[in-house]
Coordinates of C-alpha atoms and ligand atoms in Angstrom, one line a residue:
M160 CA 16.8 13.9 24.9
Y161 CA 17.9 16.2 22.4
I162 CA 17.3 19.8 21.5
R163 CA 16.6 20.5 18.0
K164 CA 16.3 23.8 16.0
C165 CA 12.5 24.3 14.5
G166 CA 12.1 27.4 12.8
D167 CA 13.7 30.1 15.2
L168 CA 12.5 27.8 18.2
L169 CA 14.6 25.3 19.9
M170 CA 12.5 22.1 20.6
D171 CA 13.1 19.0 23.1
E172 CA 11.8 15.8 22.5
F173 CA 8.7 16.4 24.6
E174 CA 7.5 19.3 22.8
F175 CA 8.1 17.6 19.5
I176 CA 5.9 14.8 20.8
N177 CA 3.4 17.6 22.2
S178 CA 3.4 19.1 18.5
I179 CA 2.4 15.7 17.0
K180 CA 0.1 14.5 19.6
Q181 CA -3.5 14.5 18.6
A182 CA -5.9 16.8 20.3
D183 CA -8.5 14.0 20.3
Y184 CA -9.1 10.6 19.3
K185 CA -11.7 9.2 16.8
N186 CA -11.9 5.3 18.0
A187 CA -13.7 4.5 21.0
S188 CA -11.8 1.5 21.8
L189 CA -8.7 3.4 22.7
I190 CA -8.1 3.9 26.6
K191 CA -4.5 5.4 26.6
G192 CA -3.0 7.2 23.8
V193 CA 0.2 9.2 23.3
G194 CA 1.7 10.5 26.7
D195 CA 2.3 7.3 29.0
D196 CA 4.9 4.5 28.8
A197 CA 2.7 2.7 26.3
A198 CA -0.8 2.8 24.5
V199 CA -3.7 1.0 25.8
F200 CA -7.0 0.0 23.7
R201 CA -9.6 -2.6 24.3
Q202 CA -11.3 -4.9 21.8
T203 CA -13.1 -7.8 22.8
N204 CA -15.5 -8.5 19.7
Q205 CA -13.2 -8.7 16.7
D206 CA -9.8 -10.1 15.7
I207 CA -6.9 -7.9 15.8
V208 CA -4.4 -7.4 12.8
T209 CA -1.1 -5.8 13.1
A210 CA 1.6 -5.2 10.7
V211 CA 4.9 -3.0 10.5
D212 CA 6.7 -1.3 7.6
T213 CA 10.1 0.7 7.5
F214 CA 10.9 3.1 5.1
V215 CA 14.6 4.3 4.9
E216 CA 15.9 7.5 3.3
N217 CA 17.5 6.9 -0.1
V218 CA 16.5 3.4 0.0
H219 CA 12.7 3.5 -0.1
F220 CA 12.3 7.2 -0.8
S221 CA 14.3 10.3 -1.5
K222 CA 13.5 13.8 -1.0
Q223 CA 14.1 14.2 -4.7
T224 CA 10.8 12.3 -5.7
M225 CA 9.1 12.7 -2.4
P226 CA 8.0 16.2 -0.7
L227 CA 8.1 15.4 3.0
F228 CA 4.2 15.4 3.5
F229 CA 3.8 12.5 0.8
I230 CA 6.8 10.6 2.5
G231 CA 4.5 10.4 5.9
Y232 CA 1.2 10.1 3.9
R233 CA 2.6 7.2 1.7
A234 CA 4.4 5.3 4.8
L235 CA 0.9 5.2 6.6
A236 CA -1.0 4.5 3.1
A237 CA 1.4 1.2 2.5
N238 CA 0.4 0.2 5.9
I239 CA -3.5 0.8 5.5
S240 CA -3.1 -1.4 2.1
D241 CA -1.7 -4.3 4.2
M242 CA -4.9 -4.0 6.2
A243 CA -7.0 -3.8 3.1
A244 CA -5.3 -7.0 2.0
M245 CA -6.3 -8.8 5.2
G246 CA -10.0 -7.4 5.1
A247 CA -9.2 -5.3 8.1
K248 CA -10.4 -1.9 9.1
P249 CA -7.3 0.0 10.0
V250 CA -7.6 1.8 13.5
F251 CA -4.5 2.8 15.2
Y252 CA -0.9 3.5 14.3
L253 CA 2.3 4.0 15.9
A254 CA 5.3 6.0 14.2
S255 CA 8.8 5.4 15.1
I256 CA 11.3 7.9 13.4
T257 CA 15.1 8.2 13.6
I258 CA 16.1 11.7 12.6
P259 CA 19.4 12.9 11.3
S260 CA 20.9 15.8 13.4
F261 CA 20.8 17.9 10.1
W262 CA 17.2 17.7 9.7
P263 CA 15.3 20.8 11.1
M264 CA 12.4 20.0 13.1
K265 CA 10.1 21.7 10.9
E266 CA 10.8 19.2 8.4
V267 CA 10.2 16.3 10.4
Q268 CA 7.0 17.9 11.4
E269 CA 6.0 17.9 7.8
V270 CA 6.5 14.0 7.6
F271 CA 4.1 13.9 10.5
S272 CA 1.5 16.1 8.9
G273 CA 1.3 13.8 6.2
L274 CA 0.9 11.0 8.3
D275 CA -2.0 12.9 10.0
A276 CA -3.5 13.6 6.9
C277 CA -3.7 10.0 5.6
A278 CA -4.8 9.2 9.4
K279 CA -7.5 11.5 9.1
E280 CA -8.8 10.1 5.7
Y281 CA -9.1 6.6 7.1
E282 CA -10.3 7.5 10.6
M283 CA -7.1 6.4 12.3
D284 CA -5.2 7.5 15.6
L285 CA -1.8 8.0 16.1
I286 CA -1.5 6.3 19.6
G287 CA 2.5 6.0 20.1
G288 CA 6.1 5.7 18.7
D289 CA 9.5 6.5 19.3
T290 CA 11.7 9.5 18.5
V291 CA 15.5 8.8 18.1
S292 CA 18.4 10.6 16.3
G293 CA 20.4 8.8 13.9
K294 CA 22.4 8.9 10.4
E295 CA 19.6 8.9 8.2
L296 CA 15.9 9.2 8.3
T297 CA 14.1 6.2 9.0
L298 CA 10.3 6.0 9.3
S299 CA 8.7 2.8 10.7
V300 CA 5.0 2.6 11.1
T301 CA 3.1 0.0 13.1
I302 CA -0.5 -0.4 12.3
I303 CA -3.5 -2.1 14.0
G304 CA -6.7 -3.1 12.6
Y305 CA -9.7 -4.8 13.5
V306 CA -11.7 -7.6 11.4
D307 CA -14.5 -9.7 12.2
K308 CA -13.8 -12.8 13.8
G309 CA -12.2 -15.6 11.7
K310 CA -12.9 -13.2 8.5
A311 CA -9.0 -11.9 8.0
R312 CA -8.2 -12.6 4.3
Y313 CA -5.3 -14.9 3.5
R314 CA -3.2 -15.7 0.5
N315 CA -3.8 -19.4 1.0
Q316 CA -7.5 -19.2 -0.1
A317 CA -7.2 -19.7 -3.8
K318 CA -9.0 -22.6 -5.1
I319 CA -8.9 -24.5 -8.7
D320 CA -11.3 -22.5 -11.2
D321 CA -11.1 -19.4 -9.3
I322 CA -11.4 -16.0 -11.2
V323 CA -8.6 -13.6 -10.5
F324 CA -9.2 -10.0 -10.1
V325 CA -7.8 -6.7 -9.7
T326 CA -8.6 -3.2 -8.5
G327 CA -7.7 0.0 -10.1
T328 CA -5.2 0.3 -12.8
L329 CA -1.6 -1.0 -12.8
G330 CA 1.8 0.4 -13.4
D331 CA 0.6 4.3 -12.8
S332 CA 2.7 4.4 -9.7
R333 CA 6.1 3.2 -11.2
A334 CA 5.3 5.6 -14.2
G335 CA 4.9 8.5 -11.8
L336 CA 8.3 7.7 -10.0
E337 CA 10.1 7.7 -13.5
L338 CA 8.4 10.9 -14.3
L339 CA 9.6 12.6 -11.2
L340 CA 13.3 11.1 -11.7
D341 CA 13.2 12.5 -15.2
G342 CA 11.9 16.0 -14.0
K343 CA 9.0 15.7 -16.0
T344 CA 6.6 17.2 -13.5
S345 CA 4.8 20.2 -15.2
D346 CA 2.4 18.4 -17.6
S347 CA -1.1 18.1 -16.0
E348 CA -1.0 14.5 -17.6
N349 CA 2.0 13.7 -15.8
H350 CA 0.5 15.0 -12.5
F351 CA -2.0 12.0 -12.7
F352 CA 0.8 9.3 -12.5
I353 CA 2.9 11.5 -10.2
N354 CA -0.2 11.8 -7.9
R355 CA -0.8 7.9 -8.2
H356 CA 2.9 7.5 -7.1
Q357 CA 3.1 10.0 -4.0
K358 CA -0.6 9.6 -2.7
P359 CA -1.8 5.9 -3.2
T360 CA -5.4 5.1 -2.3
P361 CA -5.6 1.7 -0.4
R362 CA -8.7 -0.1 -1.1
V363 CA -9.9 -0.6 2.2
G364 CA -13.7 0.2 1.7
F365 CA -13.9 -2.2 -1.0
S366 CA -12.0 -5.1 1.0
I367 CA -14.3 -4.3 3.9
G368 CA -17.3 -4.4 1.4
L369 CA -16.3 -8.1 0.7
S370 CA -16.8 -9.3 4.1
D371 CA -19.9 -11.2 3.6
L372 CA -18.0 -13.5 1.0
C373 CA -17.2 -16.8 3.0
R374 CA -13.9 -17.2 0.9
V375 CA -11.6 -14.5 -1.0
S376 CA -8.0 -14.6 -1.2
L377 CA -6.4 -10.9 -1.3
N378 CA -2.9 -9.5 -1.6
D379 CA -1.9 -5.9 -2.0
V380 CA 0.3 -4.8 -4.9
S381 CA 3.2 -3.3 -3.5
D382 CA 5.8 -5.1 -5.5
G383 CA 4.1 -5.7 -8.9
I384 CA 1.3 -8.2 -9.7
A385 CA 3.8 -10.8 -11.2
N386 CA 5.1 -11.0 -7.5
E387 CA 1.8 -10.8 -5.7
A388 CA 0.2 -13.5 -7.8
A389 CA 3.3 -15.8 -7.0
E390 CA 2.7 -15.3 -3.6
I391 CA -1.1 -16.1 -3.8
A392 CA -0.2 -19.3 -6.0
E393 CA 2.5 -20.5 -3.8
A394 CA 0.5 -20.0 -0.6
S395 CA -2.4 -21.8 -2.1
C396 CA -0.5 -24.5 -4.1
V397 CA -2.4 -23.7 -7.3
N398 CA -1.2 -22.2 -10.8
I399 CA -2.2 -18.7 -11.7
I400 CA -2.8 -17.6 -15.5
I401 CA -2.8 -13.8 -16.2
E402 CA -4.2 -12.6 -19.4
D403 CA -2.6 -9.7 -20.9
E404 CA -5.2 -8.3 -22.8
F405 CA -7.3 -7.9 -19.8
I406 CA -5.0 -6.1 -17.7
P407 CA -6.4 -2.5 -16.6
V408 CA -4.3 0.6 -17.3
S409 CA -5.2 4.1 -17.2
D410 CA -6.1 6.1 -20.3
S411 CA -2.7 7.7 -20.7
F412 CA -0.5 4.8 -20.2
S413 CA -0.4 4.1 -23.8
Q414 CA 2.0 7.0 -24.1
F415 CA 4.9 5.2 -22.9
P416 CA 7.1 2.8 -24.8
K417 CA 5.7 -0.6 -24.9
A418 CA 8.3 -2.2 -23.1
L419 CA 8.1 0.0 -20.1
Q420 CA 4.3 -0.4 -20.1
Y421 CA 5.1 -4.3 -19.9
N422 CA 7.4 -3.9 -17.0
W423 CA 5.4 -1.3 -15.0
K424 CA 2.4 -3.2 -15.2
Y425 CA 3.8 -6.4 -14.1
F426 CA 6.7 -5.6 -12.0
G427 CA 6.5 -1.9 -11.2
G428 CA 4.7 -2.5 -7.9
E429 CA 3.5 -0.2 -5.2
D430 CA 0.3 0.6 -7.0
F431 CA -1.3 -0.7 -3.6
E432 CA -4.3 -2.1 -5.7
L433 CA -5.8 -5.4 -4.4
L434 CA -5.1 -8.6 -6.4
G435 CA -7.4 -11.3 -5.5
T436 CA -9.2 -14.6 -6.4
A437 CA -12.6 -15.7 -5.8
S438 CA -15.1 -18.4 -7.3
E439 CA -16.7 -17.3 -10.5
E440 CA -20.2 -17.3 -9.1
N441 CA -19.2 -14.5 -6.8
Y442 CA -17.6 -12.2 -9.5
E443 CA -20.6 -10.1 -10.1
Y444 CA -21.1 -9.4 -6.3
I445 CA -17.3 -8.4 -6.2
T446 CA -18.1 -5.9 -9.3
E447 CA -21.0 -4.7 -7.3
I448 CA -18.9 -4.0 -4.2
G449 CA -16.7 -2.3 -6.4
R450 CA -19.2 0.1 -7.8
Q451 CA -20.6 0.8 -4.3
T452 CA -17.2 1.9 -3.2
D453 CA -16.1 3.6 -6.5
T454 CA -13.4 1.0 -7.2
K455 CA -12.7 -0.3 -10.6
V456 CA -12.4 -4.0 -10.5
T457 CA -11.0 -6.1 -13.6
R458 CA -10.9 -9.9 -14.1
I459 CA -7.7 -10.5 -15.3
G460 CA -7.1 -14.5 -15.3
Y461 CA -7.8 -17.7 -13.5
V462 CA -6.7 -20.6 -11.0
K463 CA -5.6 -23.8 -12.1
A464 CA -4.5 -27.1 -10.6
R465 CA -0.8 -27.0 -9.6
D466 CA 1.4 -28.1 -12.3
S467 CA 5.0 -28.0 -11.1
S468 CA 6.2 -28.4 -14.7
Q469 CA 5.0 -24.9 -15.3
A470 CA 6.0 -21.4 -13.5
T471 CA 3.6 -20.7 -10.7
V472 CA 2.0 -17.7 -12.7
M473 CA 2.0 -17.9 -16.6
L474 CA 1.0 -14.7 -18.7
K475 CA -1.1 -15.7 -21.7
K476 CA -0.8 -13.3 -24.4
N477 CA -2.0 -13.6 -28.0
K478 CA -2.9 -17.4 -27.1
I479 CA 0.6 -17.9 -26.2
M480 CA 1.7 -18.9 -22.5
S481 CA 4.9 -17.7 -21.0
P482 CA 6.1 -17.8 -17.4
L483 CA 5.6 -14.4 -15.8
N484 CA 8.4 -14.3 -13.4
K485 CA 10.9 -11.4 -12.4
E486 CA 13.2 -13.0 -14.9
G487 CA 10.8 -12.2 -17.6
Y488 CA 11.4 -8.4 -16.8
T489 CA 12.6 -6.4 -20.0
H490 CA 15.7 -4.8 -19.3
L491 CA 16.3 -1.6 -21.4
K492 CA 19.5 0.2 -21.8
Ligands
ADP895 P1 9.1 6.3 27.1 O1 10.7 6.7 27.3 O2 8.5 5.9 28.3 O3 9.5 5.1 26.1 P2 8.9 8.3 25.2 O4 9.4 9.6 25.8 O5 9.7 7.5 24.1 O6 8.4 7.5 26.4 O7 7.4 8.6 24.7 C1 6.5 9.4 25.5 C2 5.1 9.1 24.6 O8 5.1 9.9 23.3 C3 4.9 7.6 24.4 O9 3.4 7.6 24.7 C4 5.3 7.5 23.0 O10 4.4 6.5 22.5 C5 4.9 8.8 22.4 N1 5.8 9.0 21.0 C6 7.2 9.1 21.3 N2 7.5 9.4 20.0 C7 6.5 9.1 19.3 C8 6.2 9.5 17.8 N3 7.5 9.7 17.0 N4 4.9 9.5 17.3 C9 4.0 9.3 18.2 N5 4.2 9.1 19.5 C10 5.5 9.1 20.1
MG896 MG1 10.0 5.5 24.0

């Protein structure tokens, strides 16, 4: 138990928990939310999918580039993106927070209002967590989602001759981060990139829309597609070819130096888009789901038989193939 200052008020842990507790819950499968020793929910028809992500101040975010509200918003959005990558509907989350003693309670509540705003957008409920004090701000979010039985989407489902597709545009989040670090926040064009960094849009509707497909492999873009494609290729024992000319980027992405564009779209990461593979005959259906869910979908490559003499992911550019691995990152002075 600790007592902290919140504005002019002194607030204890109990009051804090009460202040972040939802007045009501949206999901009918919840039996007991915040307020007892643990939460209880009942699910008999679907598979339960769960994941956790932890964010440490000055490692995963900094107050310099992330308003408190978006620290919360983005932490939950990153978890939701994992649900989308599994084909699951996000339903509940638990938030464990370590608060440094010098952080005013008002600021902690601002982080929680970001979590809450994101939860509302995806109709999720906060059903528990933990609140402790410690040296630096750490926010750990556990997420729970539902997927139709046997319909979770795995990385090991890519097959030879599949097409490779990606949602949205790539590199925007990293561009936004760099603009924030450079203090270039006033320009309205820059605002697009900054918004993509601070307020990601995990592709839940699109992913659930694919549920009728009998096979699709999915991975969310949290480390850059070079990495995500390698994860699919390795899990599926195949090679993936990415075609540079098809990589989708946003309209004003060309304003950045070419080498940065290259780094950001392949290695920038944190776009929270979905990278997937499916059989070519399903691609039209996938683009139709994209239209229905307002999700841009682009075909960016194909799957080949495993060839251990090559890197698992190859980039085809001007008809020349080269390995697309992290060592390919262009270092700029
Ligand atoms: P216990 O001592 O039994 O672990 P706590 O005092 O830690 O209980 O928590 C009481 C209730 O408040 C529990 O339902 C717990 O899940 C919830 N809770 C605590 N901290 C948070 C938090 N940061 N976010 C959401 N719920 C929380
Ligand atoms: Mg506890």
